[in-house]
Amino acid sequence: MTPIWAWFGYDEPNYTTAPNGKKLLSDIAVLSPVPVYVRAHNLMTSGDGSYALKWGSTGMYTEDKDGKPVYHWSIVDQIFDTYVERNMKPLAQIGFMPEALSQHPQPYQHHWKPGVRYQEIMTGWATPPKDYDKWAELIYQWVRHCVARYGQQEVESWYWEVWNEPDGHYLIAPDVKREYFKMYDYAADAVKRALPSARIGGPHTAGAGRFMDDFLRHVLTEPNYATGRTGAPLDFVAFHAKGAPKVVGGVVRMGMDVHFQRLDDSFALVEKYPQLKGMPVIIGESDPEGCAACGMATKPENAYRNGTLYASYTAASIAREYDLADKRGVNLIGAVNWSFEFEDQPWYAGFRDLATNGVNKPVLNVFRMFGLMGEERVAVSGDLAYDAASIKAGGVRGARTDINALATRGKRRVAVMVWNYHDDDIIDAGAPVALQIAGIPARAVSMRHYRIDSDNSNSYTAWKRMGSPASPSPAQVLQLQQASELAQLGTPKKLKVRNGSTIITMQLPRQAVSLVILTY
């Protein structure tokens, strides 16, 4: 089981070094048995390092009065230091455009807030460079600086990418496709000149379509804008896929079908090119919808984010990403969960985040569960499950919920994650579930059972029971911290094994997730 879940990302890079950001990164790093990859926007954006919604900066590039480049690495170093100190790895984004290189620099910094038209964020940072040679030199110097600071072996383990969603609103140019291909060629050449063994890829498009298809054809077969040779370096393919929740009859209804269709369309484009067989694939953003910084106050369909629906959606969708990738024969190595934390915001304001004011939300415990699983997937079958194809065709919308599992085995160990998911945000007592685990070479096993539901691993429920305080007291914050931990149901139990098999029964509430671990 490739740890595709151990990838995270966010718009605001300067949250990285805020106290709550450091705490959350530590929590994420600890939960994973492998190094976690982190993707952030605005790593090259001009500014003083202040954060705001959908904004950040490092000010790494300015020019003197004669137009000569001046490099400033201190802020981006603080960000990458925070990752490396936790054994995390950057999925380092080459973007966005420094003010001194922007084709249309003014206005430069946006002042977007929820409820304002999304396109308002696209200001002077969203243009191609006015001087490609200076831009390429900046990239070259940045990679060389990273090698000098962190060592060649460390930087060789990173991934580098160019921009974000150039097929969306993030790049402003008369011929966006041509300019992006040129930007990619110059950036890839600069990265490889600085470190030939570095890994670079793209295009991080908003989805499958003509833009992604043309990009793949360009890097494989067309003249390179920077070198004149055929093709461009490509060490991985990356794209984004999102769902589409909405409110139906006063209830939030998730759009996992849309999410899966977009995933499969992009996998199909990779499958189309024989040259990409075995090429690593990264879903650069894989989420229930598209705006992490849009709270439920302006988008009521985002009310799923605080409670167990986000948790069960995450478990059910990540598990099926393996199935969708396997069907297409693509080498999926990562699926970036685009959610982090937001500073200076109300408690549980409905942002797509993993923590609020330093307290982890239920969804983070799904990743803790993934971190406790093994390295080898085991086949799962059952009579209550939807498969990936049926979800892609129509979601989980019927009278029956999706009760399914993801299982792994290791040395004298079995782990099974089981969920009870439905697209509609309704909680009920759920259903009785029996797990039959066969092939156990022992006479008895020890079982631990972890659970995410309304009463367990759930800081949001704890906060509501306090009366939803706008400013929890220190004692209340401590209670919320305790409620945010992954909860174990009862104490470990000894179970008998008969003919290599044991059966575990449970009552699994709707939108709940369980993790059962057997050791022997």
Coordinates of C-alpha atoms in Angstrom, one line a residue:
M1 CA 0.0 0.0 0.0
T2 CA 1.9 3.0 -1.3
P3 CA 1.3 5.8 1.3
I4 CA -0.5 8.1 -1.1
W5 CA -2.2 9.7 2.0
A6 CA 1.1 11.1 3.4
W7 CA 0.9 14.3 1.2
F8 CA -0.6 17.7 2.4
G9 CA -0.8 21.2 1.0
Y10 CA -2.0 24.7 1.5
D11 CA -2.1 28.2 -0.1
E12 CA -0.5 30.2 2.8
P13 CA 3.2 29.2 3.2
N14 CA 3.8 31.5 6.1
Y15 CA 1.3 29.6 8.3
T16 CA 4.2 27.0 8.3
T17 CA 6.2 29.0 10.8
A18 CA 3.3 30.2 13.0
P19 CA 3.0 28.3 16.3
N20 CA -0.2 26.5 15.3
G21 CA 1.3 25.7 12.0
K22 CA 4.4 24.1 13.6
K23 CA 2.3 22.2 16.0
L24 CA 0.1 20.8 13.2
L25 CA 3.1 19.9 11.1
S26 CA 4.6 18.0 14.1
D27 CA 1.3 16.1 14.5
I28 CA 1.3 15.2 10.9
A29 CA 4.9 14.1 10.9
V30 CA 4.5 11.9 13.9
L31 CA 1.5 10.1 12.6
S32 CA 3.3 8.9 9.4
P33 CA 5.8 6.1 9.3
V34 CA 7.3 7.6 6.1
P35 CA 8.4 11.1 5.3
V36 CA 5.4 13.4 4.6
Y37 CA 5.5 15.6 1.4
V38 CA 4.2 19.1 1.8
R39 CA 3.1 21.4 -1.1
A40 CA 2.5 25.2 -0.7
H41 CA 1.7 28.0 -3.0
N42 CA 3.4 31.5 -3.0
L43 CA 6.9 30.3 -2.3
M44 CA 8.4 32.9 -4.7
T45 CA 5.8 35.6 -4.2
S46 CA 7.1 39.1 -3.3
G47 CA 6.3 40.4 0.2
D48 CA 7.5 40.5 3.8
G49 CA 6.3 37.1 4.9
S50 CA 3.0 38.2 6.3
Y51 CA 0.0 35.8 5.9
A52 CA -3.6 36.3 4.9
L53 CA -6.2 34.1 3.4
K54 CA -5.0 32.7 0.1
W55 CA -1.8 34.8 0.4
G56 CA 1.8 34.4 1.5
S57 CA 5.2 35.5 0.4
T58 CA 8.9 35.0 0.8
G59 CA 10.3 38.0 -1.0
M60 CA 13.1 35.9 -2.4
Y61 CA 13.7 38.1 -5.4
T62 CA 14.2 41.8 -5.9
E63 CA 16.4 43.9 -8.2
D64 CA 18.7 46.8 -7.5
K65 CA 18.5 50.2 -9.1
D66 CA 20.4 48.9 -12.1
G67 CA 18.0 46.0 -12.6
K68 CA 20.4 43.4 -11.3
P69 CA 19.0 40.4 -9.3
V70 CA 19.1 40.4 -5.5
Y71 CA 18.2 37.1 -3.8
H72 CA 16.7 36.8 -0.3
W73 CA 16.5 33.3 1.0
S74 CA 15.7 33.8 4.7
I75 CA 11.9 33.4 4.7
V76 CA 11.8 30.4 2.3
D77 CA 14.6 28.8 4.4
Q78 CA 12.5 29.1 7.5
I79 CA 9.7 27.4 5.8
F80 CA 11.8 24.5 4.4
D81 CA 13.7 24.3 7.7
T82 CA 10.4 23.6 9.4
Y83 CA 9.7 20.7 7.1
V84 CA 13.2 19.2 7.1
E85 CA 13.5 19.4 10.9
R86 CA 10.4 17.1 11.0
N87 CA 11.7 14.8 8.3
M88 CA 9.2 16.2 5.9
K89 CA 9.9 16.8 2.2
P90 CA 8.9 19.8 0.1
L91 CA 6.9 19.3 -3.1
A92 CA 8.5 22.6 -4.0
Q93 CA 6.4 24.8 -6.1
I94 CA 8.1 27.2 -8.5
G95 CA 5.7 30.0 -8.2
F96 CA 4.4 32.6 -8.1
M97 CA 5.9 35.5 -10.1
P98 CA 8.0 38.0 -8.1
E99 CA 6.9 41.5 -8.5
A100 CA 10.1 42.6 -10.2
L101 CA 9.6 40.0 -12.9
S102 CA 5.9 40.4 -13.4
Q103 CA 4.6 41.5 -16.7
H104 CA 1.8 43.5 -15.0
P105 CA 3.0 44.0 -11.4
Q106 CA 0.3 46.4 -10.2
P107 CA -1.8 45.7 -8.3
Y108 CA 0.3 43.0 -6.7
Q109 CA -1.0 41.8 -3.4
H110 CA -4.7 41.0 -3.3
H111 CA -7.0 41.4 -0.3
W112 CA -9.4 38.6 -0.9
K113 CA -11.9 37.4 1.8
P114 CA -14.7 34.7 1.7
G115 CA -17.7 35.9 -0.3
V116 CA -15.6 38.0 -2.7
R117 CA -15.4 36.7 -6.3
Y118 CA -12.5 34.2 -6.4
Q119 CA -10.9 35.7 -9.5
E120 CA -10.1 38.8 -7.4
I121 CA -7.0 37.0 -6.1
M122 CA -5.4 37.0 -9.6
T123 CA -3.2 40.1 -9.5
G124 CA 0.4 40.9 -10.5
W125 CA 1.8 37.6 -9.2
A126 CA -0.2 35.6 -11.8
T127 CA 1.7 36.5 -14.9
P128 CA 4.5 34.9 -16.9
P129 CA 8.0 36.5 -16.4
K130 CA 8.9 39.5 -18.4
D131 CA 12.4 38.2 -18.6
Y132 CA 12.7 34.4 -18.9
D133 CA 16.5 34.4 -18.5
K134 CA 16.3 36.2 -15.1
W135 CA 13.5 33.9 -14.1
A136 CA 15.5 30.8 -15.0
E137 CA 18.5 32.2 -13.2
L138 CA 16.4 32.7 -10.0
I139 CA 15.2 29.1 -10.2
Y140 CA 18.8 27.9 -10.7
Q141 CA 20.1 29.9 -7.8
W142 CA 17.3 28.7 -5.5
V143 CA 18.0 25.0 -6.2
R144 CA 21.7 25.6 -5.8
H145 CA 21.1 27.3 -2.5
C146 CA 18.9 24.4 -1.3
V147 CA 21.6 21.9 -2.2
A148 CA 24.2 24.0 -0.3
R149 CA 21.9 24.3 2.8
Y150 CA 20.3 20.9 3.0
G151 CA 22.7 18.7 1.0
Q152 CA 22.4 17.0 -2.3
Q153 CA 21.0 13.7 -1.0
E154 CA 18.2 15.5 0.8
V155 CA 17.2 17.7 -2.2
E156 CA 17.3 14.7 -4.5
S157 CA 14.5 13.3 -2.4
W158 CA 12.2 16.3 -3.0
Y159 CA 9.9 17.0 -6.0
W160 CA 9.8 20.3 -7.9
E161 CA 6.8 21.6 -9.8
V162 CA 6.0 24.6 -12.0
W163 CA 3.1 26.8 -11.0
N164 CA -0.5 25.8 -10.1
E165 CA -3.5 25.2 -12.2
P166 CA -2.3 27.1 -15.3
D167 CA -5.5 26.0 -17.1
G168 CA -7.6 27.7 -14.4
H169 CA -7.3 31.3 -13.2
Y170 CA -3.7 31.2 -11.9
L171 CA -1.9 32.3 -15.0
I172 CA -2.9 35.5 -16.9
A173 CA -1.5 35.7 -20.5
P174 CA -2.9 36.2 -24.0
D175 CA -1.8 32.6 -24.9
V176 CA -1.7 30.8 -21.5
K177 CA -0.9 27.4 -22.9
R178 CA 2.1 28.6 -24.9
E179 CA 3.4 30.7 -21.9
Y180 CA 3.0 27.9 -19.5
F181 CA 4.9 25.4 -21.7
K182 CA 7.7 27.9 -22.1
M183 CA 7.7 28.6 -18.3
Y184 CA 7.9 24.8 -17.7
D185 CA 10.7 24.3 -20.2
Y186 CA 12.8 27.1 -18.7
A187 CA 12.2 26.1 -15.2
A188 CA 12.9 22.4 -15.8
D189 CA 16.1 23.2 -17.6
A190 CA 17.2 25.5 -14.7
V191 CA 16.4 22.9 -12.0
K192 CA 18.3 20.2 -13.9
R193 CA 21.3 22.5 -14.5
A194 CA 21.4 23.2 -10.8
L195 CA 20.9 19.5 -9.8
P196 CA 20.7 17.0 -12.7
S197 CA 19.3 14.3 -10.3
A198 CA 16.5 16.6 -9.1
R199 CA 12.9 15.5 -9.9
I200 CA 10.5 17.9 -11.7
G201 CA 7.1 17.5 -13.2
G202 CA 3.6 18.9 -13.8
P203 CA 1.4 20.3 -15.1
H204 CA -0.8 20.6 -11.9
T205 CA -3.8 21.4 -14.0
A206 CA -7.2 21.8 -12.4
G207 CA -8.3 18.6 -14.1
A208 CA -8.1 16.5 -17.2
G209 CA -8.6 18.2 -20.5
R210 CA -7.0 19.5 -23.6
F211 CA -4.5 21.6 -21.7
M212 CA -3.1 18.6 -19.8
D213 CA -3.1 16.4 -22.9
D214 CA -1.3 19.1 -24.9
F215 CA 1.3 19.5 -22.1
L216 CA 2.1 15.8 -22.0
R217 CA 2.5 15.8 -25.8
H218 CA 4.7 18.9 -25.6
V219 CA 7.2 17.5 -23.0
L220 CA 7.3 14.2 -24.8
T221 CA 7.6 15.2 -28.5
E222 CA 7.7 18.9 -29.2
P223 CA 10.6 21.5 -29.4
N224 CA 11.8 22.8 -26.0
Y225 CA 11.5 26.6 -25.7
A226 CA 14.6 26.8 -23.5
T227 CA 17.0 24.3 -25.2
G228 CA 15.7 23.8 -28.7
R229 CA 15.9 20.1 -28.2
T230 CA 12.9 17.7 -28.4
G231 CA 11.0 17.3 -25.2
A232 CA 11.5 18.5 -21.7
P233 CA 12.4 16.7 -18.4
L234 CA 9.4 15.0 -16.8
D235 CA 9.9 12.9 -13.7
F236 CA 6.2 12.8 -12.5
V237 CA 2.8 13.8 -13.8
A238 CA 0.6 15.9 -11.5
F239 CA -3.0 17.1 -11.8
H240 CA -5.9 18.0 -9.5
A241 CA -9.3 16.5 -8.9
K242 CA -12.1 17.8 -6.7
G243 CA -15.6 16.8 -5.8
A244 CA -18.7 19.0 -5.9
P245 CA -20.9 19.2 -2.7
K246 CA -24.2 21.0 -2.7
V247 CA -27.2 21.5 -0.4
V248 CA -30.2 19.3 -1.2
G249 CA -33.4 19.7 0.9
G250 CA -31.4 21.5 3.6
V251 CA -28.9 18.7 3.8
V252 CA -25.3 18.7 2.5
R253 CA -24.8 16.2 -0.3
M254 CA -21.2 15.4 -1.2
G255 CA -20.1 14.9 -4.8
M256 CA -17.7 11.9 -4.7
D257 CA -19.0 10.9 -8.1
V258 CA -17.6 14.1 -9.6
H259 CA -14.3 13.7 -7.7
F260 CA -13.9 10.1 -9.0
Q261 CA -14.8 11.0 -12.6
R262 CA -12.2 13.8 -12.6
L263 CA -9.6 11.4 -11.1
D264 CA -10.3 8.7 -13.7
D265 CA -10.3 11.2 -16.6
S266 CA -6.8 12.3 -15.7
F267 CA -5.6 8.7 -15.1
A268 CA -6.9 7.9 -18.6
L269 CA -4.7 10.7 -20.1
V270 CA -1.6 9.3 -18.4
E271 CA -2.6 5.8 -19.6
K272 CA -2.9 7.1 -23.1
Y273 CA 0.9 7.7 -23.5
P274 CA 3.0 4.5 -23.6
Q275 CA 6.1 6.7 -22.7
L276 CA 4.5 7.4 -19.3
K277 CA 4.1 3.7 -18.3
G278 CA 5.4 3.5 -14.7
M279 CA 5.8 7.2 -14.4
P280 CA 5.0 8.4 -10.9
V281 CA 1.7 10.2 -10.7
I282 CA 0.7 12.8 -8.0
I283 CA -2.8 14.1 -7.4
G284 CA -1.6 17.6 -6.5
E285 CA -4.9 18.4 -4.8
S286 CA -7.5 15.7 -4.1
D287 CA -10.5 17.1 -2.1
P288 CA -14.3 17.2 -1.7
E289 CA -14.4 20.6 -3.4
G290 CA -12.2 23.5 -4.4
C291 CA -11.8 26.3 -1.9
A292 CA -10.2 25.6 1.5
A293 CA -10.5 29.2 2.6
C294 CA -14.2 29.5 1.8
G295 CA -16.0 28.8 5.1
M296 CA -19.5 27.6 5.6
A297 CA -20.7 31.1 6.3
T298 CA -20.5 32.0 2.6
K299 CA -20.8 28.4 1.2
P300 CA -23.3 26.4 3.3
E301 CA -22.3 23.2 1.4
N302 CA -19.0 23.4 3.3
A303 CA -20.7 22.5 6.6
Y304 CA -19.3 18.9 6.1
R305 CA -15.8 20.0 7.2
N306 CA -16.0 20.1 11.0
G307 CA -17.6 16.7 11.8
T308 CA -17.4 13.0 10.8
L309 CA -18.6 13.4 7.2
Y310 CA -15.2 14.8 6.2
A311 CA -13.6 11.9 8.0
S312 CA -15.6 9.2 6.4
Y313 CA -15.4 10.8 2.9
T314 CA -11.6 10.9 3.3
A315 CA -11.3 7.3 4.3
A316 CA -13.7 6.1 1.5
S317 CA -12.2 8.2 -1.2
I318 CA -8.5 7.5 -0.5
A319 CA -9.2 3.8 -0.4
R320 CA -10.8 4.0 -3.9
E321 CA -8.0 6.0 -5.4
Y322 CA -5.9 2.9 -5.2
D323 CA -8.6 1.0 -7.1
L324 CA -9.0 3.7 -9.8
A325 CA -5.2 3.9 -10.3
D326 CA -4.9 0.1 -10.4
K327 CA -7.6 -0.1 -13.1
R328 CA -5.7 2.3 -15.3
G329 CA -2.3 0.8 -14.6
V330 CA -0.8 4.1 -13.4
N331 CA 1.9 4.5 -10.7
L332 CA 0.1 6.6 -8.1
I333 CA 2.5 7.8 -5.4
G334 CA 0.7 10.7 -3.8
A335 CA -2.7 12.3 -3.3
V336 CA -2.3 15.8 -1.7
N337 CA -5.0 16.6 0.9
W338 CA -5.3 20.4 0.4
S339 CA -6.1 21.4 4.0
F340 CA -3.9 22.8 6.8
E341 CA -4.8 25.4 9.4
F342 CA -5.9 29.1 9.3
E343 CA -4.6 31.6 11.7
D344 CA -6.7 34.3 13.4
Q345 CA -10.0 32.7 12.5
P346 CA -13.0 31.7 14.7
W347 CA -13.2 28.3 16.2
Y348 CA -14.7 25.7 13.8
A349 CA -15.5 28.3 11.2
G350 CA -16.0 25.7 8.5
F351 CA -12.7 26.1 6.6
R352 CA -11.2 23.0 5.0
D353 CA -8.5 22.5 7.6
L354 CA -7.1 19.8 9.8
A355 CA -7.0 21.9 12.9
T356 CA -8.7 25.0 14.4
N357 CA -6.8 27.3 16.7
G358 CA -4.3 24.5 17.5
V359 CA -6.9 21.8 18.1
N360 CA -7.1 18.9 15.6
K361 CA -10.4 18.1 13.9
P362 CA -11.8 14.6 13.4
V363 CA -10.5 14.3 9.9
L364 CA -6.9 14.3 11.1
N365 CA -7.6 11.1 12.9
V366 CA -8.3 9.4 9.6
F367 CA -4.6 10.1 8.7
R368 CA -3.6 8.8 12.1
M369 CA -5.4 5.6 11.2
F370 CA -3.7 5.3 7.8
G371 CA -0.4 5.8 9.6
L372 CA -1.1 2.7 11.7
M373 CA -1.8 0.5 8.7
G374 CA 0.7 -1.8 7.0
E375 CA 2.6 -1.8 3.8
E376 CA 0.8 -4.6 1.9
R377 CA -2.8 -4.4 0.8
V378 CA -5.1 -7.4 1.4
A379 CA -8.2 -8.1 -0.7
V380 CA -11.5 -7.1 0.8
S381 CA -15.0 -8.2 -0.2
G382 CA -18.4 -7.7 1.3
D383 CA -22.1 -7.4 0.7
L384 CA -22.6 -3.7 1.9
A385 CA -20.0 -2.0 -0.3
Y386 CA -20.2 0.3 -3.4
D387 CA -17.2 -0.1 -5.7
A388 CA -15.3 2.7 -7.3
A389 CA -17.0 2.4 -10.7
S390 CA -20.5 2.6 -9.2
I391 CA -19.5 5.7 -7.1
K392 CA -18.1 7.3 -10.2
A393 CA -21.3 6.7 -12.0
G394 CA -23.8 7.9 -9.4
G395 CA -22.2 8.6 -6.0
V396 CA -23.4 7.1 -2.7
R397 CA -27.0 8.3 -3.0
G398 CA -29.4 5.4 -2.5
A399 CA -31.1 4.0 0.6
R400 CA -28.0 1.9 1.3
T401 CA -24.8 3.4 2.8
D402 CA -21.3 2.4 1.6
I403 CA -19.9 0.0 4.3
N404 CA -16.5 -1.1 3.1
A405 CA -12.9 -1.6 4.2
L406 CA -9.3 -1.2 3.4
A407 CA -7.0 -3.9 4.8
T408 CA -3.3 -4.5 5.2
R409 CA -1.0 -7.1 6.6
G410 CA 2.5 -7.0 8.0
K411 CA 4.7 -9.1 10.2
R412 CA 2.4 -10.8 12.6
R413 CA -0.1 -8.0 12.2
V414 CA -3.4 -7.2 10.3
A415 CA -5.0 -3.8 10.1
V416 CA -8.5 -3.1 8.8
M417 CA -10.1 0.3 8.3
V418 CA -13.8 0.1 7.9
W419 CA -16.2 3.0 7.2
N420 CA -20.0 3.6 6.9
Y421 CA -20.3 6.4 4.4
H422 CA -23.1 8.2 2.6
D423 CA -23.0 11.4 0.4
D424 CA -25.9 12.9 2.5
D425 CA -24.8 14.5 5.8
I426 CA -27.1 12.5 8.0
I427 CA -26.0 10.8 11.2
D428 CA -27.8 7.7 12.6
A429 CA -27.1 4.6 14.6
G430 CA -25.7 2.9 11.5
A431 CA -25.6 -0.8 10.9
P432 CA -24.2 -4.0 12.5
V433 CA -21.0 -5.0 10.8
A434 CA -19.0 -8.2 10.9
L435 CA -15.4 -8.4 9.9
Q436 CA -14.2 -11.9 9.0
I437 CA -10.5 -12.1 8.8
A438 CA -9.0 -15.3 7.3
G439 CA -5.5 -16.7 6.9
I440 CA -4.3 -15.9 10.4
P441 CA -1.4 -18.3 11.3
A442 CA -2.1 -18.3 15.0
R443 CA -4.5 -19.7 17.6
A444 CA -5.3 -16.3 19.1
V445 CA -4.9 -12.6 18.4
S446 CA -4.8 -9.4 20.4
M447 CA -7.3 -6.8 19.0
R448 CA -7.2 -3.0 19.4
H449 CA -10.2 -1.0 18.0
Y450 CA -10.0 2.7 17.2
R451 CA -13.0 4.8 16.3
I452 CA -14.0 8.2 14.8
D453 CA -17.6 9.0 15.4
S454 CA -19.8 11.6 17.2
D455 CA -18.4 10.5 20.6
N456 CA -14.9 9.5 19.8
S457 CA -11.8 11.2 18.3
N458 CA -14.0 14.2 17.9
S459 CA -13.1 17.7 19.2
Y460 CA -16.0 19.3 17.3
T461 CA -18.6 17.4 19.3
A462 CA -16.7 18.3 22.5
W463 CA -16.8 22.0 21.5
K464 CA -20.5 21.9 20.8
R465 CA -21.2 20.2 24.2
M466 CA -19.4 23.1 25.8
G467 CA -21.9 25.5 24.2
S468 CA -19.7 26.4 21.2
P469 CA -17.6 29.0 23.1
A470 CA -16.1 31.7 20.9
S471 CA -13.1 31.9 23.2
P472 CA -12.6 28.6 25.1
S473 CA -10.8 28.9 28.5
P474 CA -7.4 27.2 28.9
A475 CA -9.1 24.4 30.7
Q476 CA -11.6 24.0 27.9
V477 CA -8.8 24.0 25.3
L478 CA -7.1 21.2 27.2
Q479 CA -10.4 19.2 27.1
L480 CA -10.6 19.9 23.3
Q481 CA -7.0 18.7 22.8
Q482 CA -7.8 15.5 24.7
A483 CA -11.0 15.0 22.6
S484 CA -9.0 15.5 19.4
E485 CA -6.8 12.4 20.0
L486 CA -7.4 9.1 18.2
A487 CA -9.6 7.2 20.6
Q488 CA -9.4 3.5 21.4
L489 CA -12.7 1.7 22.1
G490 CA -12.2 -0.1 25.4
T491 CA -9.0 -2.1 26.1
P492 CA -7.2 -4.6 23.9
K493 CA -9.0 -7.9 23.7
K494 CA -7.9 -11.5 23.1
L495 CA -9.8 -13.3 20.4
K496 CA -9.7 -17.0 19.5
V497 CA -8.8 -18.0 16.0
R498 CA -10.5 -21.1 14.5
N499 CA -9.2 -22.6 11.3
G500 CA -7.2 -19.5 10.6
S501 CA -10.2 -17.2 10.9
T502 CA -11.7 -14.8 13.4
I503 CA -14.9 -12.6 13.3
I504 CA -15.2 -9.2 14.9
T505 CA -18.6 -7.6 15.2
M506 CA -19.5 -4.0 15.8
Q507 CA -22.2 -1.4 15.5
L508 CA -20.8 1.2 13.0
P509 CA -22.7 4.6 13.0
R510 CA -23.3 6.3 9.8
Q511 CA -20.3 8.5 8.8
A512 CA -18.1 6.7 11.3
V513 CA -14.7 5.1 10.7
S514 CA -13.1 2.2 12.6
L515 CA -9.6 0.8 12.6
V516 CA -9.1 -2.7 13.9
I517 CA -5.6 -3.9 14.5
L518 CA -4.8 -7.6 15.2
T519 CA -1.4 -8.8 16.4
Y520 CA -0.3 -12.3 17.1

